[in-house]
Amino acid sequence: MEPTQKFNYKAKQLEKAYKRLEDAVSQERNEFVQDSVIQRYEFTFELFWKVGKFYLEIQGIQVNSPRAVMKSLYEIGVIDDVDLFLDMMEVRNLSSHIYDEEKSNEIYDFITKNYQHLYNAYKNMEI
């Protein structure tokens, strides 16, 4: 499959994942909803960086890691705050290793404050 086909395929998945994350965020907070938001954020972020990777390939830029994707997206103007996106990546990495309630609360708060940036950046990827 060529990069444009990969981009379109993953972009559809990202839109569905984002809508599911947005739905979870809109729910009244409880333990179940919080866990759901964190889980949905994990796979939404995974799809975002992969869509970004394919977008960069279409632009002639070859990168393989999420960090390199974030930096390259920043360099070409898709995202405007590389530090925020690197923090978002770090939160995604931490979220799969949460063992205490306080950290879980912090991650949930970060996600609900910042998750919209993923979709906004995705919308800047025009092919």
Coordinates of C-alpha atoms in Angstrom, one line a residue:
M1 CA 0.0 0.0 0.0
E2 CA 1.4 3.4 -0.9
P3 CA 1.7 6.2 1.7
T4 CA -1.4 8.1 0.5
Q5 CA -3.5 4.9 0.9
K6 CA -2.0 4.2 4.3
F7 CA -2.7 7.8 5.3
N8 CA -6.3 7.6 4.3
Y9 CA -6.9 4.2 5.9
K10 CA -5.3 5.3 9.2
A11 CA -7.0 8.7 9.1
K12 CA -10.4 7.1 9.1
Q13 CA -9.4 5.0 12.1
L14 CA -8.1 8.1 13.8
E15 CA -11.3 10.0 13.3
K16 CA -13.3 7.1 14.8
A17 CA -10.9 6.8 17.7
Y18 CA -11.0 10.6 18.3
K19 CA -14.8 10.6 18.4
R20 CA -14.8 7.7 20.9
L21 CA -12.3 9.6 23.1
E22 CA -14.4 12.8 22.8
D23 CA -17.5 10.8 23.8
A24 CA -15.7 9.4 26.9
V25 CA -14.4 12.9 27.9
S26 CA -17.9 14.3 27.7
Q27 CA -19.2 11.7 30.3
E28 CA -19.4 12.6 34.0
R29 CA -16.2 11.6 35.6
N30 CA -16.0 8.4 37.6
E31 CA -13.5 5.6 37.9
F32 CA -14.8 3.8 34.9
V33 CA -15.0 6.9 32.7
Q34 CA -11.5 7.9 33.8
D35 CA -10.1 4.5 32.8
S36 CA -11.9 4.7 29.5
V37 CA -10.6 8.1 28.7
I38 CA -7.0 7.0 29.4
Q39 CA -7.4 3.9 27.3
R40 CA -9.0 5.7 24.4
Y41 CA -6.3 8.3 24.5
E42 CA -3.6 5.6 24.3
F43 CA -5.0 4.3 21.0
T44 CA -5.9 7.7 19.6
F45 CA -2.4 9.0 20.2
E46 CA -1.0 5.8 18.6
L47 CA -3.1 6.4 15.5
F48 CA -2.2 10.1 15.4
W49 CA 1.5 9.5 15.3
K50 CA 1.1 6.8 12.6
V51 CA -1.1 9.1 10.5
G52 CA 1.6 11.8 11.0
K53 CA 4.3 9.3 9.8
F54 CA 2.3 8.6 6.6
Y55 CA 1.7 12.2 6.1
L56 CA 5.4 13.0 6.4
E57 CA 6.1 10.2 3.9
I58 CA 3.8 11.8 1.4
Q59 CA 5.8 15.0 2.0
G60 CA 9.0 13.1 1.3
I61 CA 10.2 13.0 4.9
Q62 CA 11.2 9.6 6.3
V63 CA 10.9 9.1 10.1
N64 CA 10.2 6.1 12.2
S65 CA 9.7 7.1 15.8
P66 CA 6.9 9.0 17.5
R67 CA 9.4 11.6 18.7
A68 CA 10.8 12.1 15.2
V69 CA 7.3 12.4 13.8
M70 CA 6.4 15.1 16.4
K71 CA 9.5 17.1 15.7
S72 CA 9.0 16.8 11.9
L73 CA 5.4 17.8 12.1
Y74 CA 6.5 20.8 14.0
E75 CA 9.2 21.7 11.5
I76 CA 6.7 21.7 8.6
G77 CA 4.0 23.7 10.6
V78 CA 1.4 20.9 11.2
I79 CA 1.8 21.4 15.0
D80 CA 2.7 24.7 16.7
D81 CA 3.9 23.5 20.1
V82 CA 6.3 20.6 19.8
D83 CA 6.8 20.5 23.6
L84 CA 3.1 19.9 24.2
F85 CA 3.1 17.1 21.7
L86 CA 6.2 15.5 23.2
D87 CA 4.4 15.8 26.6
M88 CA 1.3 14.1 25.1
M89 CA 3.6 11.3 23.9
E90 CA 5.1 11.0 27.3
V91 CA 1.6 10.8 28.9
R92 CA 0.7 8.1 26.4
N93 CA 3.8 6.1 27.4
L94 CA 3.1 6.6 31.2
S95 CA -0.6 5.8 30.9
S96 CA 0.1 2.1 30.2
H97 CA 2.0 1.9 33.5
I98 CA -0.4 3.5 36.0
Y99 CA -0.5 1.9 39.3
D100 CA -1.7 4.6 41.6
E101 CA -4.8 6.8 41.7
E102 CA -3.0 10.1 42.0
K103 CA -1.0 9.5 38.8
S104 CA -4.2 8.3 37.1
N105 CA -6.0 11.5 38.1
E106 CA -3.1 13.7 36.8
I107 CA -3.1 11.8 33.4
Y108 CA -6.8 12.1 33.1
D109 CA -6.7 15.9 33.8
F110 CA -3.9 16.3 31.2
I111 CA -5.8 14.4 28.6
T112 CA -9.1 16.2 29.1
K113 CA -7.2 19.6 28.9
N114 CA -5.2 18.7 25.8
Y115 CA -6.7 16.0 23.7
Q116 CA -8.3 18.4 21.2
H117 CA -4.8 19.3 20.0
L118 CA -4.5 15.9 18.3
Y119 CA -7.6 16.5 16.1
N120 CA -6.6 20.1 15.4
A121 CA -3.2 18.9 14.2
Y122 CA -4.6 16.1 12.2
K123 CA -6.9 18.6 10.4
N124 CA -3.7 20.5 9.4
M125 CA -2.5 17.5 7.5
E126 CA -4.0 18.1 4.0
I127 CA -3.1 15.9 1.1

